[in-house]
Short mmCIF file of C-alpha atoms and ligand atoms in Angstrom, two decimals:
data_model
loop_
_atom_site.label_atom_id
_atom_site.label_comp_id
_atom_site.label_asym_id
_atom_site.label_seq_id
_atom_site.Cartn_x
_atom_site.Cartn_y
_atom_site.Cartn_z
CA MET A 1 118.50 103.53 31.81
CA LEU A 2 119.60 104.43 35.33
CA LYS A 3 122.06 107.25 35.89
CA THR A 4 125.57 106.96 37.32
CA SER A 5 126.10 107.97 40.94
CA ARG A 6 126.86 111.60 40.06
CA THR A 7 123.62 112.13 38.18
CA TYR A 8 120.95 110.96 40.58
CA HIS A 9 118.03 113.34 40.63
CA TYR A 10 116.59 113.48 44.11
CA PRO A 11 113.47 115.50 44.71
CA ALA A 12 114.15 118.93 46.22
CA GLY A 13 114.11 118.92 49.99
CA ARG A 14 116.13 119.25 53.15
CA ASN A 15 119.88 118.82 53.39
CA GLN A 16 121.65 117.18 56.34
CA TRP A 17 121.89 120.36 58.40
CA GLN A 18 118.31 121.39 57.82
CA THR A 19 117.15 117.87 58.70
CA LEU A 20 119.24 117.96 61.87
CA LEU A 21 117.92 121.42 62.84
CA ASN A 22 114.39 120.16 62.29
CA SER A 23 114.90 116.96 64.25
CA VAL A 24 113.63 118.22 67.62
CA SER A 25 110.35 119.49 66.18
CA PHE A 26 110.21 116.37 64.00
CA LEU A 27 110.43 114.04 66.99
CA LYS A 28 107.80 116.12 68.78
CA ASN A 29 105.33 116.21 65.91
CA PRO A 30 106.44 114.37 62.75
CA ILE A 31 103.08 114.78 60.99
CA LYS A 32 103.23 118.58 61.31
CA VAL A 33 106.82 118.79 60.04
CA ILE A 34 106.27 116.38 57.15
CA SER A 35 103.00 118.11 56.14
CA ARG A 36 104.73 121.50 56.10
CA ASN A 37 107.53 120.14 53.91
CA MET A 38 105.04 118.43 51.58
CA LYS A 39 103.29 121.74 51.02
CA ARG A 40 106.56 123.52 50.37
CA PHE A 41 108.03 120.92 48.00
CA GLY A 42 104.86 119.82 46.21
CA GLY A 43 104.03 116.36 47.55
CA THR A 44 107.43 114.65 47.37
CA TYR A 45 110.69 115.74 49.00
CA SER A 46 114.01 114.35 50.14
CA ALA A 47 115.75 114.57 53.48
CA ALA A 48 119.17 113.45 54.59
CA LEU A 49 120.56 112.25 57.88
CA MET A 50 124.20 112.55 58.85
CA SER A 51 124.77 109.23 57.15
CA LYS A 52 125.00 109.37 53.36
CA ARG A 53 121.63 107.72 53.13
CA ARG A 54 118.73 109.78 51.81
CA PHE A 55 115.06 109.54 52.50
CA ILE A 56 112.36 110.36 50.00
CA LEU A 57 109.00 111.18 51.53
CA THR A 58 105.98 111.18 49.28
CA GLU A 59 102.22 111.62 49.31
CA ASP A 60 102.00 111.20 45.54
CA PRO A 61 99.63 108.22 45.03
CA ALA A 62 101.38 107.15 41.82
CA PHE A 63 104.78 107.07 43.53
CA ILE A 64 103.30 105.20 46.52
CA GLU A 65 101.74 102.60 44.20
CA TYR A 66 105.00 102.30 42.29
CA VAL A 67 106.95 101.45 45.44
CA LEU A 68 104.36 99.29 47.21
CA ARG A 69 102.84 97.54 44.20
CA ASP A 70 104.13 98.12 40.67
CA ASN A 71 107.85 97.66 41.39
CA HIS A 72 107.53 95.97 44.79
CA SER A 73 110.22 93.40 44.04
CA ASN A 74 112.82 96.19 44.21
CA TYR A 75 111.72 97.27 47.69
CA GLN A 76 112.05 95.76 51.14
CA LYS A 77 110.95 96.84 54.57
CA SER A 78 113.66 99.11 55.94
CA GLU A 79 115.75 97.63 58.72
CA LEU A 80 115.48 100.84 60.79
CA SER A 81 112.49 99.77 62.84
CA ALA A 82 112.27 96.13 61.72
CA LYS A 83 115.60 95.10 63.26
CA THR A 84 114.78 96.71 66.57
CA ALA A 85 111.29 95.22 66.59
CA ALA A 86 112.51 91.75 65.61
CA ARG A 87 114.77 91.64 68.68
CA LEU A 88 111.67 91.78 70.91
CA PHE A 89 108.94 90.32 68.72
CA GLY A 90 110.90 87.78 66.68
CA ASN A 91 111.14 87.18 62.97
CA GLY A 92 107.46 87.14 62.00
CA LEU A 93 105.76 88.27 58.79
CA LEU A 94 105.75 92.00 59.49
CA PHE A 95 109.49 92.19 60.11
CA SER A 96 110.90 89.79 57.52
CA ASN A 97 111.94 90.25 53.91
CA GLY A 98 112.73 88.39 50.68
CA GLU A 99 112.23 84.67 50.16
CA PHE A 100 111.59 84.00 53.83
CA TRP A 101 108.81 86.59 53.95
CA LEU A 102 107.20 85.17 50.80
CA LYS A 103 107.26 81.64 52.18
CA GLN A 104 105.64 82.79 55.43
CA ARG A 105 103.07 84.98 53.67
CA ARG A 106 101.96 82.07 51.47
CA LEU A 107 101.63 79.90 54.53
CA ILE A 108 99.66 82.31 56.72
CA GLN A 109 97.53 84.14 54.13
CA PRO A 110 94.89 81.37 53.82
CA ALA A 111 94.01 81.72 57.53
CA PHE A 112 92.88 85.28 56.77
CA HIS A 113 90.76 84.66 53.68
CA LEU A 114 87.24 86.04 53.96
CA GLN A 115 85.67 82.56 54.26
CA LYS A 116 87.99 81.68 57.15
CA ILE A 117 87.19 84.96 58.87
CA GLN A 118 83.51 84.11 58.50
CA GLY A 119 84.28 80.96 60.49
CA LEU A 120 85.72 83.15 63.25
CA GLN A 121 82.71 85.47 63.37
CA GLN A 122 81.04 83.72 66.30
CA ILE A 123 84.15 84.05 68.48
CA ILE A 124 84.64 87.71 67.54
CA ALA A 125 80.98 88.61 68.07
CA THR A 126 80.71 86.87 71.46
CA THR A 127 83.91 88.49 72.73
CA VAL A 128 82.87 91.94 71.52
CA GLN A 129 79.45 91.55 73.18
CA GLU A 130 80.90 90.34 76.49
CA VAL A 131 83.51 93.07 76.79
CA ILE A 132 81.16 95.87 75.74
CA ALA A 133 78.49 94.63 78.18
CA ALA A 134 80.91 95.52 80.99
CA PHE A 135 81.64 99.07 79.74
CA PRO A 136 80.83 101.85 82.22
CA SER A 137 77.81 104.07 81.66
CA GLY A 138 77.04 107.70 82.40
CA GLU A 139 80.72 108.53 82.53
CA LYS A 140 83.45 110.33 80.70
CA VAL A 141 85.68 107.47 79.57
CA ASP A 142 89.22 107.20 78.26
CA ALA A 143 88.19 105.73 74.91
CA TYR A 144 91.65 104.52 73.96
CA ALA A 145 92.11 102.53 77.18
CA LEU A 146 88.74 100.83 76.67
CA MET A 147 89.34 100.08 73.01
CA GLN A 148 92.84 98.76 73.60
CA LYS A 149 91.52 96.26 76.10
CA LEU A 150 88.68 95.32 73.77
CA SER A 151 90.82 94.77 70.68
CA PHE A 152 93.46 92.82 72.63
CA THR A 153 90.79 90.52 74.11
CA VAL A 154 89.20 89.95 70.67
CA LEU A 155 92.54 89.07 69.13
CA ILE A 156 93.57 86.76 71.97
CA GLN A 157 90.21 84.94 71.83
CA SER A 158 90.38 84.65 68.03
CA LEU A 159 93.87 83.20 68.30
CA PHE A 160 93.13 80.88 71.20
CA ASP A 161 89.51 80.02 71.65
CA ILE A 162 90.05 78.76 75.19
CA ASP A 163 89.33 80.07 78.66
CA LEU A 164 92.64 81.68 79.55
CA SER A 165 92.97 82.21 83.28
CA PHE A 166 92.64 85.83 84.35
CA GLU A 167 96.30 85.80 85.51
CA THR A 168 97.58 84.47 82.16
CA ALA A 169 95.50 86.93 80.13
CA SER A 170 96.64 89.85 82.32
CA GLU A 171 100.26 88.74 82.17
CA LEU A 172 100.12 88.51 78.39
CA SER A 173 98.44 91.87 78.03
CA ARG A 174 100.76 93.65 80.50
CA GLY A 175 103.89 92.04 79.08
CA PHE A 176 102.86 92.86 75.55
CA THR A 177 102.19 96.51 76.40
CA ASP A 178 105.63 96.72 78.07
CA LEU A 179 107.34 95.34 74.95
CA GLN A 180 105.48 97.79 72.73
CA ASP A 181 106.29 100.76 74.96
CA PHE A 182 109.95 99.77 75.06
CA LEU A 183 110.06 99.54 71.27
CA LEU A 184 108.46 102.95 70.91
CA LYS A 185 110.98 104.54 73.22
CA GLU A 186 113.82 102.86 71.38
CA ILE A 187 112.64 104.20 68.02
CA ASN A 188 111.63 107.68 69.18
CA GLN A 189 114.39 108.30 71.71
CA PRO A 190 117.39 106.32 70.39
CA TYR A 191 119.76 108.05 72.86
CA ARG A 192 118.16 105.99 75.64
CA LYS A 193 120.19 103.02 74.41
CA LEU A 194 123.24 104.58 76.07
CA PHE A 195 121.74 103.87 79.50
CA TYR A 196 120.40 100.39 78.87
CA LYS A 197 123.47 98.60 80.20
CA VAL A 198 123.53 100.74 83.35
CA ASN A 199 119.85 100.56 84.25
CA HIS A 200 119.38 96.96 83.07
CA ALA A 201 116.41 98.07 80.94
CA GLU A 202 117.45 95.86 78.06
CA ARG A 203 118.03 92.79 80.21
CA ASN A 204 114.65 93.26 81.91
CA ILE A 205 112.71 93.67 78.70
CA LEU A 206 114.34 90.65 77.08
CA ARG A 207 113.35 88.68 80.16
CA LYS A 208 109.75 89.85 79.68
CA ALA A 209 109.85 88.85 76.01
CA LYS A 210 111.05 85.40 77.10
CA LYS A 211 108.21 85.12 79.60
CA ILE A 212 105.59 85.97 76.95
CA LYS A 213 107.08 83.39 74.61
CA ALA A 214 106.95 80.80 77.40
CA ILE A 215 103.23 81.49 77.93
CA LEU A 216 102.56 81.11 74.21
CA LYS A 217 104.61 77.92 74.12
CA ALA A 218 102.55 76.44 76.96
CA ILE A 219 99.30 77.31 75.12
CA ILE A 220 100.59 75.68 71.92
CA ASN A 221 101.70 72.52 73.74
CA GLN A 222 98.36 72.27 75.52
CA ARG A 223 96.59 72.55 72.15
CA ARG A 224 98.81 69.96 70.53
CA SER A 225 97.96 67.46 73.19
CA SER A 226 94.24 68.24 73.13
CA THR A 227 91.76 65.99 71.32
CA GLY A 228 89.13 68.77 71.01
CA THR A 229 88.05 70.54 67.81
CA TYR A 230 88.89 74.23 67.46
CA HIS A 231 88.07 76.89 64.89
CA ASP A 232 90.49 79.61 65.96
CA LEU A 233 93.53 81.17 64.30
CA LEU A 234 95.91 78.93 66.25
CA ASP A 235 94.22 75.88 64.75
CA MET A 236 94.71 77.29 61.24
CA ILE A 237 98.33 78.21 61.95
CA LEU A 238 99.13 74.79 63.40
CA HIS A 239 97.64 73.03 60.39
CA ALA A 240 99.22 75.28 57.74
CA THR A 241 101.91 73.55 55.71
CA TYR A 242 104.65 74.64 53.31
CA GLU A 243 104.87 73.22 49.81
CA ASN A 244 106.90 70.27 51.14
CA GLY A 245 104.00 69.33 53.44
CA GLU A 246 105.78 70.38 56.65
CA GLY A 247 104.47 72.92 59.13
CA MET A 248 106.29 75.71 60.96
CA ASP A 249 108.58 74.92 63.87
CA GLU A 250 107.51 76.03 67.32
CA GLU A 251 109.74 79.10 67.44
CA GLN A 252 108.36 80.42 64.15
CA ILE A 253 104.77 79.79 65.26
CA ILE A 254 105.42 81.87 68.37
CA ASP A 255 107.03 84.66 66.29
CA GLU A 256 104.05 84.75 63.92
CA ILE A 257 101.58 84.90 66.81
CA LEU A 258 103.53 87.77 68.34
CA VAL A 259 103.44 89.62 65.02
CA LEU A 260 99.68 89.15 64.69
CA LEU A 261 99.20 90.58 68.16
CA PHE A 262 101.59 93.43 67.41
CA ALA A 263 100.11 94.34 64.01
CA GLY A 264 96.48 93.67 64.81
CA HIS A 265 95.78 95.07 68.21
CA GLU A 266 96.86 98.69 68.35
CA THR A 267 95.86 99.49 64.76
CA THR A 268 92.28 98.43 65.48
CA ALA A 269 92.21 100.07 68.93
CA ASN A 270 93.35 103.40 67.43
CA THR A 271 90.81 103.32 64.62
CA ILE A 272 87.86 102.50 66.86
CA SER A 273 88.91 105.17 69.38
CA TRP A 274 88.95 107.84 66.66
CA LEU A 275 85.65 106.49 65.39
CA LEU A 276 84.07 106.94 68.82
CA TYR A 277 85.33 110.51 68.94
CA LEU A 278 83.91 111.24 65.48
CA LEU A 279 80.52 109.82 66.43
CA ALA A 280 80.45 111.78 69.70
CA THR A 281 81.14 114.98 67.77
CA HIS A 282 78.86 114.18 64.78
CA PRO A 283 75.51 113.22 66.35
CA SER A 284 73.63 113.18 63.03
CA ASP A 285 75.97 110.46 61.70
CA ALA A 286 75.52 108.52 64.94
CA MET A 287 71.74 108.75 64.46
CA LYS A 288 72.02 107.52 60.89
CA LEU A 289 74.10 104.59 62.09
CA ARG A 290 71.50 103.79 64.73
CA ALA A 291 68.82 103.69 62.06
CA SER A 292 71.02 101.53 59.87
CA ILE A 293 71.76 98.89 62.54
CA SER A 294 68.17 98.69 63.76
CA LYS A 295 67.33 96.65 60.65
CA ILE A 296 70.19 94.14 60.79
CA SER A 297 71.89 91.57 63.02
CA ILE A 298 75.48 91.88 64.23
CA PHE A 299 76.52 89.27 61.64
CA GLU A 300 75.16 91.43 58.81
CA SER A 301 77.06 94.50 59.97
CA PRO A 302 80.31 93.83 58.00
CA LYS A 303 78.24 94.08 54.79
CA ASP A 304 76.24 97.15 55.81
CA ASN A 305 76.97 100.01 53.43
CA TYR A 306 76.79 102.80 56.01
CA ILE A 307 78.87 100.97 58.65
CA GLN A 308 81.56 100.30 56.04
CA ALA A 309 81.45 103.93 54.94
CA VAL A 310 81.84 105.25 58.51
CA VAL A 311 84.80 102.96 59.20
CA SER A 312 86.45 103.85 55.86
CA GLU A 313 86.02 107.58 56.41
CA THR A 314 87.55 107.21 59.89
CA MET A 315 90.55 105.42 58.38
CA ARG A 316 90.87 108.17 55.77
CA LEU A 317 91.09 110.88 58.43
CA TYR A 318 93.05 108.86 60.99
CA PRO A 319 94.97 106.10 59.18
CA ALA A 320 96.44 103.89 61.93
CA ALA A 321 99.41 103.18 59.63
CA TRP A 322 100.05 106.89 58.97
CA MET A 323 103.28 106.14 57.13
CA THR A 324 105.32 103.12 56.19
CA ASP A 325 108.79 102.62 54.75
CA ARG A 326 110.65 100.73 52.07
CA VAL A 327 114.29 100.59 51.08
CA ALA A 328 115.36 100.36 47.43
CA VAL A 329 117.30 97.15 46.77
CA HIS A 330 118.73 98.41 43.45
CA ASP A 331 119.06 101.89 41.94
CA ASP A 332 115.70 103.05 40.69
CA CYS A 333 113.81 105.98 39.22
CA PHE A 334 110.29 107.33 39.28
CA GLY A 335 109.12 110.22 37.07
CA PRO A 336 111.82 112.92 37.11
CA PHE A 337 113.56 111.39 40.16
CA SER A 338 116.34 108.83 40.30
CA TYR A 339 118.04 107.46 43.37
CA PRO A 340 120.58 104.83 44.42
CA LYS A 341 119.98 101.52 46.18
CA GLY A 342 119.63 101.97 49.92
CA THR A 343 117.40 105.05 49.57
CA ILE A 344 114.50 104.90 52.00
CA ILE A 345 111.11 105.79 50.56
CA ILE A 346 108.44 106.87 53.02
CA PRO A 347 104.85 106.76 51.73
CA PHE A 348 103.08 109.42 53.83
CA ILE A 349 99.60 107.91 53.93
CA TYR A 350 98.17 110.51 56.32
CA GLY A 351 99.15 113.30 53.91
CA LEU A 352 97.63 111.55 50.90
CA HIS A 353 94.36 110.90 52.75
CA ARG A 354 94.05 114.59 53.61
CA ASN A 355 95.30 116.05 50.36
CA LYS A 356 92.81 118.56 48.95
CA ILE A 357 93.80 117.66 45.38
CA HIS A 358 92.27 114.23 45.90
CA TRP A 359 89.65 114.84 48.59
CA LYS A 360 87.10 117.65 48.53
CA ASP A 361 86.69 119.28 51.97
CA GLU A 362 89.57 117.09 52.99
CA GLY A 363 89.30 117.70 56.74
CA ARG A 364 85.54 117.08 56.98
CA PHE A 365 84.15 113.81 58.34
CA ASP A 366 81.81 112.76 55.56
CA PRO A 367 81.05 109.01 55.32
CA GLU A 368 78.97 109.70 52.17
CA ARG A 369 82.25 109.68 50.22
CA PHE A 370 82.36 105.93 50.76
CA MET A 371 78.72 105.08 50.03
CA PHE A 372 78.46 102.89 46.93
CA SER A 373 75.48 101.11 45.40
CA ASP A 374 77.91 98.35 44.39
CA PRO A 375 79.99 97.42 47.47
CA ALA A 376 82.79 96.09 45.22
CA GLN A 377 83.51 99.74 44.37
CA ARG A 378 84.78 100.33 47.90
CA LYS A 379 87.84 98.17 47.24
CA LYS A 380 88.68 100.30 44.20
CA VAL A 381 88.68 103.73 45.85
CA LYS A 382 91.64 105.73 44.61
CA ASN A 383 94.14 107.61 46.77
CA PHE A 384 93.17 105.56 49.81
CA PHE A 385 95.63 103.10 51.39
CA PRO A 386 94.61 102.42 55.00
CA PHE A 387 95.77 98.81 54.68
CA GLY A 388 98.73 99.53 52.38
CA ALA A 389 98.95 98.12 48.84
CA GLY A 390 100.65 95.40 46.84
CA PRO A 391 101.83 92.01 48.08
CA ARG A 392 102.61 93.28 51.59
CA MET A 393 99.16 94.73 52.06
CA CYS A 394 97.67 94.07 55.49
CA ILE A 395 96.96 90.36 55.86
CA GLY A 396 94.39 91.09 58.58
CA ASN A 397 92.21 93.58 56.68
CA ASN A 398 89.15 91.30 56.46
CA PHE A 399 89.55 90.41 60.10
CA ALA A 400 89.87 94.09 61.07
CA MET A 401 86.86 95.20 59.00
CA THR A 402 84.71 92.44 60.51
CA GLU A 403 85.86 93.20 64.04
CA MET A 404 85.36 96.96 63.67
CA ALA A 405 81.87 96.47 62.19
CA PHE A 406 80.89 94.25 65.15
CA ILE A 407 82.31 96.73 67.66
CA LEU A 408 80.55 99.63 66.00
CA TYR A 409 77.29 97.68 65.89
CA GLU A 410 77.40 96.82 69.60
CA LEU A 411 78.47 100.31 70.67
CA VAL A 412 75.74 102.06 68.69
CA LYS A 413 73.14 99.53 69.80
CA ASN A 414 73.94 99.94 73.49
CA PHE A 415 75.26 103.45 73.99
CA GLU A 416 74.76 107.10 73.25
CA PHE A 417 77.91 109.14 72.82
CA SER A 418 78.56 112.74 73.75
CA PRO A 419 81.51 115.07 73.40
CA THR A 420 83.32 116.04 76.60
CA GLY A 421 84.95 119.25 75.39
CA ASP A 422 88.42 117.67 75.56
CA ILE A 423 90.30 117.95 72.30
CA PRO A 424 92.23 114.78 71.48
CA VAL A 425 95.60 115.03 69.82
CA MET A 426 97.24 112.72 67.34
CA TRP A 427 100.26 110.95 68.73
CA PRO A 428 102.06 109.52 65.71
CA LEU A 429 104.15 106.67 67.06
CA ILE A 430 104.46 103.49 65.01
CA THR A 431 100.70 103.88 64.64
CA LEU A 432 98.51 106.97 64.92
CA ARG A 433 97.56 106.74 68.57
CA PRO A 434 95.12 109.23 70.12
CA LYS A 435 96.03 111.11 73.26
CA ASN A 436 93.51 112.76 75.54
CA LEU A 437 90.59 111.11 73.77
CA PHE A 438 87.61 111.17 76.10
CA VAL A 439 84.01 110.46 75.22
CA GLY A 440 80.77 110.52 77.23
CA LEU A 441 79.11 107.07 77.22
CA ARG A 442 75.53 106.51 78.35
CA ARG A 443 73.93 103.10 78.15
CA ILE A 444 70.59 103.10 76.33
CA THR A 445 67.95 101.48 78.51
CA PRO A 446 66.01 99.03 76.38
CA ALA A 447 62.40 100.17 75.93
CA VAL A 448 59.89 98.14 77.96
CA SER A 449 57.24 96.76 75.63
C1 HEM B 1 92.43 98.97 61.46
C2 HEM B 1 93.21 97.92 61.53
C3 HEM B 1 94.47 97.71 60.72
C4 HEM B 1 95.16 98.59 59.92
C5 HEM B 1 94.83 100.05 59.62
C6 HEM B 1 96.30 97.86 59.39
C7 HEM B 1 97.22 98.40 58.49
C8 HEM B 1 98.27 97.68 57.95
C9 HEM B 1 99.15 98.18 56.93
C10 HEM B 1 99.10 99.57 56.30
C11 HEM B 1 100.03 97.20 56.64
C12 HEM B 1 101.13 97.25 55.57
C13 HEM B 1 102.36 97.94 56.09
C14 HEM B 1 103.39 98.13 55.00
O1 HEM B 1 103.11 98.01 53.82
O2 HEM B 1 104.53 98.42 55.38
C15 HEM B 1 99.74 96.07 57.49
C16 HEM B 1 100.45 94.88 57.50
C17 HEM B 1 100.15 93.82 58.32
N1 HEM B 1 99.04 93.69 59.12
FE1 HEM B 1 97.61 95.08 59.43
N2 HEM B 1 96.29 96.59 59.90
C18 HEM B 1 95.19 96.45 60.70
C19 HEM B 1 94.78 95.30 61.37
C20 HEM B 1 95.45 94.10 61.35
C21 HEM B 1 95.00 92.90 62.00
C22 HEM B 1 93.69 92.78 62.79
C23 HEM B 1 95.97 91.94 61.81
C24 HEM B 1 96.04 90.52 62.25
C25 HEM B 1 95.21 89.95 63.09
C26 HEM B 1 97.01 92.56 61.00
C27 HEM B 1 98.16 91.92 60.60
C28 HEM B 1 99.09 92.47 59.73
C29 HEM B 1 100.31 91.76 59.32
C30 HEM B 1 100.76 90.39 59.78
C31 HEM B 1 100.96 92.61 58.43
C32 HEM B 1 102.27 92.33 57.69
C33 HEM B 1 101.97 91.75 56.33
C34 HEM B 1 103.22 91.49 55.50
O3 HEM B 1 104.21 92.18 55.67
O4 HEM B 1 103.14 90.60 54.66
N3 HEM B 1 96.66 93.86 60.73
N4 HEM B 1 98.64 96.37 58.27
#
């Protein structure tokens, strides 16, 4: 039985004034502030903004599973970031809720089944090989810039397996980065909104969003009038039908494509950038990887035990989705806590992945934790949610694991990595972006036989 409004039992935590006082350091480094509070309050705490609404932040795996999986029907994505994002990126899967979300998820999910991703492998592998072949050698490189370009190109090619002109590809990439940067500023520095009318920032960005949509529309129309055969994501999306046999309208197709680009490009770029840093600073693991890939082809890499373990351990230490959020639709309770509808629950994935109760030597990069004689075990690892959990779990996880394995394979096959002495820092925006992440890259000259 749920309590009346006067008897809710929130976890201990920060009141409105403490939250306000903390807000400057929070905006500067949310992971540090949340981690400090987690330690103080034992893994779950509450915070309050000036509105009556409370937040509950948790790194308790049981609470996280309760919200994301066991009682998921009582939780929706919070409108805090979703509403802002939807204005620029439309009403795609990531930003929708309720019946509409379910209908869209059922429609799009089949395109991301493992068998379908296997059909995309050739496109992903060729793109990865082409982009990596042009990487610089003998230099200190900005790993994030390289990986962002790589993951964007892979996603664009997987969506549209056509030769986009250089101008169109650049316009898409530039425009998309502008939209993302604008969204980040809006979420992290909400006071900027006050100036939008004066400096026309809002009008300009909406114009850019319109331009991107026009490019996508032209690509879709070109495809619809083509008689060729395609095996890309666009083909699967265009042929997907609802239960009544109808497909999506053009506007919704564009929104879903935008969401795939939004959700799939930076998450992968961040993970692979951190992975490069870890390999540059852990040469013995890089050597082990080199030995592992010498016996297999690129297409076998997604099943390779050690490659999977290295990627998983990277996502444990640097989960691209470092937190997520849900809002309670009805009053609810978990363990000793009870809270009213409207409460925002924040699963703090980063904290859980680095919690010493669950992970021995929690800060150490140790891929051995994820080595299993039966690969099916990897999907059952406890206290590990890089792709979320429950019905809203990442739809692109098979795609991402395949892509990251291919990238890792090609990088290790072609390059040696070295540390540069620069210390990267975590920049927790919507995803856990690295800042100042430089790596030494030297192309391995193939031995002359
Ligand atoms: C390392 C790479 C990736 C990571 C760590 C990641 C992580 C996540 C997480 C944690 C969620 C769930 C968020 C929540 O519960 O609130 C999610 C959702 C989603 N992801 Fe990914 N993702 C990755 C790559 C991709 C790729 C490559 C795509 C598509 C090409 C993609 C598409 C999506 C979509 C559409 C959703 C929303 C699903 C829904 O709400 O039903 N992701 N992702």
